[in-house]
mmCIF file of C-alpha atoms in Angstrom:
data_model
loop_
_atom_site.group_PDB
_atom_site.id
_atom_site.type_symbol
_atom_site.label_atom_id
_atom_site.label_comp_id
_atom_site.label_asym_id
_atom_site.label_seq_id
_atom_site.Cartn_x
_atom_site.Cartn_y
_atom_site.Cartn_z
ATOM 1 C CA MET A 1470 14.999 12.027 -17.057
ATOM 2 C CA SER A 1471 15.616 10.067 -14.136
ATOM 3 C CA VAL A 1472 14.219 12.409 -11.658
ATOM 4 C CA GLN A 1473 11.172 13.206 -13.845
ATOM 5 C CA ARG A 1474 10.422 9.493 -13.584
ATOM 6 C CA VAL A 1475 10.853 9.533 -9.694
ATOM 7 C CA LEU A 1476 8.588 12.269 -9.487
ATOM 8 C CA ILE A 1477 5.619 10.821 -11.635
ATOM 9 C CA GLY A 1478 5.873 7.510 -9.819
ATOM 10 C CA CYS A 1479 5.869 9.185 -6.353
ATOM 11 C CA ALA A 1480 2.759 11.153 -7.448
ATOM 12 C CA GLY A 1481 1.062 8.144 -8.891
ATOM 13 C CA GLY A 1482 1.813 6.156 -5.988
ATOM 14 C CA ALA A 1483 0.444 8.728 -3.653
ATOM 15 C CA ASP A 1484 -2.789 9.303 -5.690
ATOM 16 C CA THR A 1485 -3.249 5.645 -5.626
ATOM 17 C CA GLY A 1486 -2.872 5.313 -1.833
ATOM 18 C CA ILE A 1487 -5.021 8.092 -1.078
ATOM 19 C CA LEU A 1488 -7.846 6.939 -3.538
ATOM 20 C CA LEU A 1489 -7.627 3.325 -2.030
ATOM 21 C CA GLY A 1490 -7.456 4.709 1.703
ATOM 22 C CA GLY A 1491 -10.630 6.732 1.177
ATOM 23 C CA LEU A 1492 -12.409 4.187 -0.636
ATOM 24 C CA VAL A 1493 -11.629 1.534 2.249
ATOM 25 C CA GLY A 1494 -12.403 4.340 4.946
ATOM 26 C CA LEU A 1495 -15.709 5.125 3.557
ATOM 27 C CA SER A 1496 -17.190 1.841 2.183
ATOM 28 C CA ARG A 1497 -17.607 -1.108 4.070
ATOM 29 C CA PRO A 1498 -17.811 -3.470 1.119
ATOM 30 C CA ALA A 1499 -14.446 -1.955 -0.265
ATOM 31 C CA ARG A 1500 -13.123 -2.595 3.260
ATOM 32 C CA LEU A 1501 -13.969 -6.207 3.001
ATOM 33 C CA LEU A 1502 -12.732 -6.559 -0.533
ATOM 34 C CA ILE A 1503 -9.521 -4.419 -0.495
ATOM 35 C CA GLY A 1504 -8.455 -4.244 3.124
ATOM 36 C CA PRO A 1505 -6.611 -7.596 3.407
ATOM 37 C CA THR A 1506 -4.832 -7.002 0.205
ATOM 38 C CA LEU A 1507 -3.611 -3.537 1.714
ATOM 39 C CA GLN A 1508 -2.717 -5.541 4.889
ATOM 40 C CA VAL A 1509 -0.350 -7.833 3.031
ATOM 41 C CA LEU A 1510 1.314 -5.064 0.986
ATOM 42 C CA ARG A 1511 1.693 -2.947 4.109
ATOM 43 C CA GLY A 1512 3.134 -5.959 6.032
ATOM 44 C CA ARG A 1513 5.592 -6.874 3.129
ATOM 45 C CA ALA A 1514 6.562 -3.208 2.699
ATOM 46 C CA LEU A 1515 7.618 -2.941 6.398
ATOM 47 C CA ALA A 1516 9.321 -6.301 6.356
ATOM 48 C CA GLY A 1517 11.459 -5.188 3.521
ATOM 49 C CA MET A 1518 12.443 -2.099 5.124
ATOM 50 C CA GLY A 1519 13.535 -4.310 8.349
ATOM 51 C CA VAL A 1520 10.768 -2.454 10.537
ATOM 52 C CA VAL A 1521 9.001 -5.879 11.314
ATOM 53 C CA ALA A 1522 10.319 -9.398 10.976
ATOM 54 C CA PRO A 1523 8.957 -11.283 7.860
ATOM 55 C CA ALA A 1524 5.860 -13.486 8.826
ATOM 56 C CA ARG A 1525 6.805 -17.007 9.145
ATOM 57 C CA PRO A 1526 5.024 -19.635 6.856
ATOM 58 C CA ARG A 1527 2.835 -21.985 8.966
#
């Protein structure tokens, strides 16, 4: 049961990522609307893995 949930979650995340990435890459309005949100999520994910330092509040 647990492995099944992991595989379903991974497939769903991959599908969502490919769909949003394609949309942002092909559509300027989508890039302007969705791009900043994806940048924030990407930055948080990298900071959570210790790849980059978290942003300091100003």
